[in-house]
Amino acid sequence: MKPALGYAWGEPLTSWQQIPTGDAVRTLENELICSKLKFSFGHHLIRVGALSSELNCSDSLIEHQINVLSHPNDISKAGIIAEYDELPLQNNSVDLALLNHVLEFSVDPHQVLREAHRVLLPSGTLILTLFNPWSLLILAKLWPFKSKPVFEKSRLFSIARVKDWLHLLGFELTDVQYACYSSLVSEKANWQKQGRFNRFMHWLLPKGGSVCVITAKKREWPLTPIRPRLRIRTSFSPAIRSASVNSVANKHSQLGTK
């Protein structure tokens, strides 16, 4: 597996306002995530990152929801203050983990996923939102007149690469959705006019959305004990030397001479 360590990054996003058209992107992602939270069950839900903590998760049936923040602007909103690659939670203790655009701004995204896998219960749900580099979002990196260079400080991993990481950790992908087919360059984008364009691009390039929402389940396959095969031991029977043909013939000849 190709390493993904990066020492030039490590400053996670603290607000949706750092993203161009951040309010519209938040509304769009919130709708996609809420459609999945309606079918989530359990006791504990963690929202990792500042962007996750600002989402409305009231549609979830999980009442106990905890915000995990590394650099909170408002301490009152943080249930847990910790680094995302070192969560102070017990193993197999969380039913659902929500990570909104955490991997792109993480120094070690592998470790972030490993921690999410560690704290999730077997059959627990992981919801990831990522920026898709193979989309019009690449213009945000090349656009010279951008006022919010947030994507210059990010690493946009391909969706196929993130899927490979999840498979190696033992996750089972249950759903992958793409949305937001704009470039996220203009802060004054008219999303109403882009409705037809988004529908057309979704038909033309279904995997070309600038935002991707991945839902995965933690799977742990139990080991099935195999019964040892019973070997029936044969009883000891000494071999008895049988009479040879020549000896029998000699006995008959001797009887005949007599």
mmCIF file of C-alpha atoms in Angstrom:
data_model
loop_
_atom_site.group_PDB
_atom_site.id
_atom_site.type_symbol
_atom_site.label_atom_id
_atom_site.label_comp_id
_atom_site.label_asym_id
_atom_site.label_seq_id
_atom_site.Cartn_x
_atom_site.Cartn_y
_atom_site.Cartn_z
ATOM 1 C CA MET A 1 0.000 0.000 0.000
ATOM 2 C CA LYS A 2 1.427 3.354 -1.044
ATOM 3 C CA PRO A 3 2.201 5.557 1.991
ATOM 4 C CA ALA A 4 0.121 8.696 2.416
ATOM 5 C CA LEU A 5 2.124 10.523 5.060
ATOM 6 C CA GLY A 6 2.404 14.251 4.454
ATOM 7 C CA TYR A 7 4.212 16.674 6.702
ATOM 8 C CA ALA A 8 3.134 19.799 4.834
ATOM 9 C CA TRP A 9 -0.480 19.274 5.907
ATOM 10 C CA GLY A 10 -2.184 18.697 9.192
ATOM 11 C CA GLU A 11 -4.427 21.763 9.575
ATOM 12 C CA PRO A 12 -8.008 20.477 9.504
ATOM 13 C CA LEU A 13 -10.864 22.684 8.419
ATOM 14 C CA THR A 14 -12.584 24.534 11.227
ATOM 15 C CA SER A 15 -15.609 25.895 9.355
ATOM 16 C CA TRP A 16 -17.616 25.373 6.194
ATOM 17 C CA GLN A 17 -16.938 29.012 5.360
ATOM 18 C CA GLN A 18 -13.388 28.064 4.395
ATOM 19 C CA ILE A 19 -14.779 26.245 1.354
ATOM 20 C CA PRO A 20 -16.099 28.268 -1.600
ATOM 21 C CA THR A 21 -19.902 28.013 -1.585
ATOM 22 C CA GLY A 22 -19.498 26.235 1.750
ATOM 23 C CA ASP A 23 -23.103 26.744 2.859
ATOM 24 C CA ALA A 24 -24.450 25.139 -0.299
ATOM 25 C CA VAL A 25 -22.023 22.219 -0.028
ATOM 26 C CA ARG A 26 -22.984 21.720 3.612
ATOM 27 C CA THR A 27 -26.689 21.657 2.742
ATOM 28 C CA LEU A 28 -26.088 19.171 -0.053
ATOM 29 C CA GLU A 29 -23.965 16.839 2.056
ATOM 30 C CA ASN A 30 -26.359 17.117 4.986
ATOM 31 C CA GLU A 31 -29.224 15.867 2.813
ATOM 32 C CA LEU A 32 -27.211 12.890 1.585
ATOM 33 C CA ILE A 33 -26.031 11.981 5.078
ATOM 34 C CA CYS A 34 -29.475 12.354 6.655
ATOM 35 C CA SER A 35 -30.883 9.898 4.127
ATOM 36 C CA LYS A 36 -28.451 7.325 5.558
ATOM 37 C CA LEU A 37 -28.877 8.272 9.216
ATOM 38 C CA LYS A 38 -32.566 7.383 9.064
ATOM 39 C CA PHE A 39 -31.583 3.722 8.836
ATOM 40 C CA SER A 40 -28.866 3.811 11.500
ATOM 41 C CA PHE A 41 -29.404 2.233 14.886
ATOM 42 C CA GLY A 42 -27.369 2.026 18.059
ATOM 43 C CA HIS A 43 -26.402 3.954 21.149
ATOM 44 C CA HIS A 44 -23.353 6.109 20.315
ATOM 45 C CA LEU A 45 -22.513 8.326 17.329
ATOM 46 C CA ILE A 46 -19.312 10.344 16.972
ATOM 47 C CA ARG A 47 -18.936 13.299 14.624
ATOM 48 C CA VAL A 48 -15.253 13.708 13.902
ATOM 49 C CA GLY A 49 -14.117 17.126 12.734
ATOM 50 C CA ALA A 50 -15.508 20.637 12.821
ATOM 51 C CA LEU A 51 -17.470 20.180 9.596
ATOM 52 C CA SER A 52 -19.176 17.066 10.953
ATOM 53 C CA SER A 53 -20.124 18.839 14.174
ATOM 54 C CA GLU A 54 -21.976 21.561 12.242
ATOM 55 C CA LEU A 55 -24.272 19.118 10.455
ATOM 56 C CA ASN A 56 -27.842 18.510 11.538
ATOM 57 C CA CYS A 57 -28.090 14.844 12.525
ATOM 58 C CA SER A 58 -31.498 15.030 14.165
ATOM 59 C CA ASP A 59 -32.869 12.422 11.736
ATOM 60 C CA SER A 60 -30.639 9.798 13.285
ATOM 61 C CA LEU A 61 -32.223 7.363 15.717
ATOM 62 C CA ILE A 62 -28.994 7.427 17.745
ATOM 63 C CA GLU A 63 -29.592 9.956 20.498
ATOM 64 C CA HIS A 64 -26.141 10.034 22.102
ATOM 65 C CA GLN A 65 -24.000 12.069 19.682
ATOM 66 C CA ILE A 66 -20.506 13.299 20.520
ATOM 67 C CA ASN A 67 -18.433 15.898 18.661
ATOM 68 C CA VAL A 68 -14.716 15.120 18.416
ATOM 69 C CA LEU A 69 -12.660 18.233 17.637
ATOM 70 C CA SER A 70 -8.925 18.782 17.537
ATOM 71 C CA HIS A 71 -8.834 22.605 17.452
ATOM 72 C CA PRO A 72 -12.288 23.822 18.499
ATOM 73 C CA ASN A 73 -13.201 27.463 18.022
ATOM 74 C CA ASP A 74 -15.942 27.020 20.596
ATOM 75 C CA ILE A 75 -15.056 24.632 23.420
ATOM 76 C CA SER A 76 -18.713 24.287 24.385
ATOM 77 C CA LYS A 77 -19.394 22.471 21.085
ATOM 78 C CA ALA A 78 -16.649 19.914 21.671
ATOM 79 C CA GLY A 79 -17.611 16.776 23.531
ATOM 80 C CA ILE A 80 -14.074 15.407 23.152
ATOM 81 C CA ILE A 81 -10.930 17.361 22.308
ATOM 82 C CA ALA A 82 -8.424 14.987 20.740
ATOM 83 C CA GLU A 83 -6.392 14.289 17.643
ATOM 84 C CA TYR A 84 -8.266 12.406 14.977
ATOM 85 C CA ASP A 85 -5.592 9.725 14.705
ATOM 86 C CA GLU A 86 -5.621 9.069 18.485
ATOM 87 C CA LEU A 87 -9.218 8.855 19.639
ATOM 88 C CA PRO A 88 -9.586 8.439 23.431
ATOM 89 C CA LEU A 89 -12.308 5.816 23.062
ATOM 90 C CA GLN A 90 -12.463 2.139 23.875
ATOM 91 C CA ASN A 91 -12.328 -0.563 21.262
ATOM 92 C CA ASN A 92 -15.677 -1.571 19.773
ATOM 93 C CA SER A 93 -17.622 1.180 21.542
ATOM 94 C CA VAL A 94 -19.227 3.293 18.771
ATOM 95 C CA ASP A 95 -22.129 2.443 16.467
ATOM 96 C CA LEU A 96 -21.593 5.138 13.831
ATOM 97 C CA ALA A 97 -18.680 7.411 12.928
ATOM 98 C CA LEU A 98 -19.103 10.448 10.686
ATOM 99 C CA LEU A 99 -16.014 12.021 9.081
ATOM 100 C CA ASN A 100 -16.562 15.046 6.846
ATOM 101 C CA HIS A 101 -13.476 15.971 4.814
ATOM 102 C CA VAL A 102 -11.041 14.830 7.473
ATOM 103 C CA LEU A 103 -8.737 12.653 5.371
ATOM 104 C CA GLU A 104 -7.852 15.429 2.905
ATOM 105 C CA PHE A 105 -6.347 17.582 5.658
ATOM 106 C CA SER A 106 -4.800 14.829 7.779
ATOM 107 C CA VAL A 107 -1.095 14.133 8.157
ATOM 108 C CA ASP A 108 -1.694 10.369 8.319
ATOM 109 C CA PRO A 109 -5.068 9.437 6.780
ATOM 110 C CA HIS A 110 -4.295 5.722 7.186
ATOM 111 C CA GLN A 111 -4.118 6.120 10.955
ATOM 112 C CA VAL A 112 -7.351 8.124 10.996
ATOM 113 C CA LEU A 113 -9.159 5.254 9.282
ATOM 114 C CA ARG A 114 -7.513 2.714 11.567
ATOM 115 C CA GLU A 115 -8.755 4.608 14.613
ATOM 116 C CA ALA A 116 -12.265 4.768 13.191
ATOM 117 C CA HIS A 117 -12.134 1.023 12.566
ATOM 118 C CA ARG A 118 -10.853 0.381 16.087
ATOM 119 C CA VAL A 119 -13.604 2.260 17.928
ATOM 120 C CA LEU A 120 -16.461 0.998 15.755
ATOM 121 C CA LEU A 121 -18.480 -1.984 16.855
ATOM 122 C CA PRO A 122 -18.688 -5.004 14.548
ATOM 123 C CA SER A 123 -21.265 -4.108 11.872
ATOM 124 C CA GLY A 124 -20.825 -0.448 12.846
ATOM 125 C CA THR A 125 -21.260 2.206 10.155
ATOM 126 C CA LEU A 126 -18.645 4.600 8.805
ATOM 127 C CA ILE A 127 -19.731 7.597 6.703
ATOM 128 C CA LEU A 128 -16.982 9.468 4.845
ATOM 129 C CA THR A 129 -17.275 12.574 2.702
ATOM 130 C CA LEU A 130 -14.421 13.330 0.340
ATOM 131 C CA PHE A 131 -13.535 15.746 -2.414
ATOM 132 C CA ASN A 132 -13.216 13.920 -5.716
ATOM 133 C CA PRO A 133 -10.017 14.897 -7.576
ATOM 134 C CA TRP A 134 -11.288 13.405 -10.856
ATOM 135 C CA SER A 135 -13.931 16.078 -11.308
ATOM 136 C CA LEU A 136 -14.252 19.758 -12.088
ATOM 137 C CA LEU A 137 -12.766 20.324 -8.658
ATOM 138 C CA ILE A 138 -9.346 20.144 -10.288
ATOM 139 C CA LEU A 139 -10.054 23.664 -11.569
ATOM 140 C CA ALA A 140 -10.042 24.851 -7.964
ATOM 141 C CA LYS A 141 -6.375 23.886 -7.739
ATOM 142 C CA LEU A 142 -5.475 25.497 -11.075
ATOM 143 C CA TRP A 143 -7.691 28.592 -10.869
ATOM 144 C CA PRO A 144 -5.337 31.575 -10.332
ATOM 145 C CA PHE A 145 -7.956 34.048 -9.056
ATOM 146 C CA LYS A 146 -9.302 32.084 -6.107
ATOM 147 C CA SER A 147 -9.713 33.982 -2.842
ATOM 148 C CA LYS A 148 -9.826 30.888 -0.606
ATOM 149 C CA PRO A 149 -6.850 28.631 -1.374
ATOM 150 C CA VAL A 150 -8.201 25.845 0.803
ATOM 151 C CA PHE A 151 -7.584 23.150 -1.799
ATOM 152 C CA GLU A 152 -3.920 24.067 -2.112
ATOM 153 C CA LYS A 153 -3.413 22.840 1.449
ATOM 154 C CA SER A 154 -5.317 19.619 0.888
ATOM 155 C CA ARG A 155 -4.485 16.265 -0.637
ATOM 156 C CA LEU A 156 -7.238 14.983 -2.840
ATOM 157 C CA PHE A 157 -7.076 11.198 -2.781
ATOM 158 C CA SER A 158 -8.784 9.264 -5.534
ATOM 159 C CA ILE A 159 -11.959 7.476 -4.527
ATOM 160 C CA ALA A 160 -10.539 4.160 -5.740
ATOM 161 C CA ARG A 161 -7.557 4.595 -3.421
ATOM 162 C CA VAL A 162 -9.746 5.287 -0.394
ATOM 163 C CA LYS A 163 -11.877 2.258 -1.259
ATOM 164 C CA ASP A 164 -8.730 0.142 -1.280
ATOM 165 C CA TRP A 165 -7.795 1.415 2.193
ATOM 166 C CA LEU A 166 -11.240 0.526 3.511
ATOM 167 C CA HIS A 167 -11.117 -2.977 2.033
ATOM 168 C CA LEU A 168 -7.721 -3.616 3.608
ATOM 169 C CA LEU A 169 -9.062 -2.599 7.019
ATOM 170 C CA GLY A 170 -12.001 -4.982 6.717
ATOM 171 C CA PHE A 171 -14.787 -2.578 5.751
ATOM 172 C CA GLU A 172 -17.562 -3.565 3.391
ATOM 173 C CA LEU A 173 -18.726 -0.767 1.109
ATOM 174 C CA THR A 174 -22.494 -0.480 1.151
ATOM 175 C CA ASP A 175 -23.053 2.740 -0.807
ATOM 176 C CA VAL A 176 -21.078 5.331 -2.802
ATOM 177 C CA GLN A 177 -22.764 8.537 -3.964
ATOM 178 C CA TYR A 178 -21.439 11.450 -6.024
ATOM 179 C CA ALA A 179 -22.857 14.957 -5.964
ATOM 180 C CA CYS A 180 -22.017 18.606 -6.615
ATOM 181 C CA TYR A 181 -20.841 18.644 -10.235
ATOM 182 C CA SER A 182 -19.557 22.228 -10.060
ATOM 183 C CA SER A 183 -15.922 23.278 -9.757
ATOM 184 C CA LEU A 184 -16.360 24.925 -6.313
ATOM 185 C CA VAL A 185 -14.351 27.890 -7.591
ATOM 186 C CA SER A 186 -16.855 30.715 -7.642
ATOM 187 C CA GLU A 187 -18.193 31.842 -4.281
ATOM 188 C CA LYS A 188 -21.216 33.439 -5.946
ATOM 189 C CA ALA A 189 -22.358 30.404 -7.869
ATOM 190 C CA ASN A 190 -26.061 30.321 -8.622
ATOM 191 C CA TRP A 191 -27.032 26.842 -7.502
ATOM 192 C CA GLN A 192 -30.533 27.179 -8.874
ATOM 193 C CA LYS A 193 -29.190 27.696 -12.396
ATOM 194 C CA GLN A 194 -26.759 24.839 -11.885
ATOM 195 C CA GLY A 195 -29.584 22.397 -11.205
ATOM 196 C CA ARG A 196 -29.982 21.438 -14.852
ATOM 197 C CA PHE A 197 -26.232 21.306 -15.307
ATOM 198 C CA ASN A 198 -25.842 18.990 -12.308
ATOM 199 C CA ARG A 199 -28.559 16.671 -13.575
ATOM 200 C CA PHE A 200 -26.988 16.577 -17.017
ATOM 201 C CA MET A 201 -23.516 15.887 -15.608
ATOM 202 C CA HIS A 202 -24.908 13.216 -13.312
ATOM 203 C CA TRP A 203 -26.347 11.504 -16.389
ATOM 204 C CA LEU A 204 -23.197 12.032 -18.458
ATOM 205 C CA LEU A 205 -20.546 11.362 -15.785
ATOM 206 C CA PRO A 206 -22.176 9.708 -12.766
ATOM 207 C CA LYS A 207 -18.808 9.442 -10.997
ATOM 208 C CA GLY A 208 -17.672 12.963 -11.827
ATOM 209 C CA GLY A 209 -19.151 14.787 -8.838
ATOM 210 C CA SER A 210 -16.879 17.040 -6.803
ATOM 211 C CA VAL A 211 -18.157 15.475 -3.570
ATOM 212 C CA CYS A 212 -18.309 11.771 -2.762
ATOM 213 C CA VAL A 213 -20.132 10.182 0.179
ATOM 214 C CA ILE A 214 -18.960 6.677 1.108
ATOM 215 C CA THR A 215 -20.867 4.420 3.493
ATOM 216 C CA ALA A 216 -19.117 1.322 4.819
ATOM 217 C CA LYS A 217 -19.748 -1.390 7.403
ATOM 218 C CA LYS A 218 -17.130 -2.821 9.722
ATOM 219 C CA ARG A 219 -17.045 -6.570 9.221
ATOM 220 C CA GLU A 220 -15.442 -9.106 11.509
ATOM 221 C CA TRP A 221 -15.807 -12.683 10.369
ATOM 222 C CA PRO A 222 -15.704 -15.095 13.327
ATOM 223 C CA LEU A 223 -13.414 -18.085 13.188
ATOM 224 C CA THR A 224 -15.356 -21.331 12.857
ATOM 225 C CA PRO A 225 -13.735 -24.122 14.869
ATOM 226 C CA ILE A 226 -13.136 -27.287 12.893
ATOM 227 C CA ARG A 227 -13.700 -30.540 14.698
ATOM 228 C CA PRO A 228 -10.723 -32.877 14.592
ATOM 229 C CA ARG A 229 -11.227 -35.985 12.576
ATOM 230 C CA LEU A 230 -11.478 -39.126 14.677
ATOM 231 C CA ARG A 231 -9.048 -41.746 13.542
ATOM 232 C CA ILE A 232 -10.161 -45.301 14.376
ATOM 233 C CA ARG A 233 -7.203 -47.301 15.523
ATOM 234 C CA THR A 234 -7.107 -50.865 14.234
ATOM 235 C CA SER A 235 -6.655 -53.585 16.865
ATOM 236 C CA PHE A 236 -3.337 -55.408 16.952
ATOM 237 C CA SER A 237 -3.532 -58.824 15.263
ATOM 238 C CA PRO A 238 -0.293 -60.799 14.877
ATOM 239 C CA ALA A 239 0.289 -62.286 11.491
ATOM 240 C CA ILE A 240 0.019 -66.122 11.246
ATOM 241 C CA ARG A 241 2.187 -67.900 8.763
ATOM 242 C CA SER A 242 -0.005 -69.818 6.371
ATOM 243 C CA ALA A 243 0.929 -73.208 4.965
ATOM 244 C CA SER A 244 2.643 -73.082 1.631
ATOM 245 C CA VAL A 245 1.548 -75.100 -1.383
ATOM 246 C CA ASN A 246 4.752 -77.145 -1.408
ATOM 247 C CA SER A 247 4.421 -78.192 2.215
ATOM 248 C CA VAL A 248 0.836 -79.320 1.658
ATOM 249 C CA ALA A 249 1.896 -81.340 -1.390
ATOM 250 C CA ASN A 250 4.723 -83.005 0.548
ATOM 251 C CA LYS A 251 2.330 -84.020 3.312
ATOM 252 C CA HIS A 252 -0.006 -85.612 0.793
ATOM 253 C CA SER A 253 2.879 -87.500 -0.855
ATOM 254 C CA GLN A 254 4.049 -88.780 2.509
ATOM 255 C CA LEU A 255 0.574 -90.021 3.345
ATOM 256 C CA GLY A 256 0.405 -91.746 -0.027
ATOM 257 C CA THR A 257 3.647 -93.648 0.492
ATOM 258 C CA LYS A 258 2.445 -94.901 3.807
#
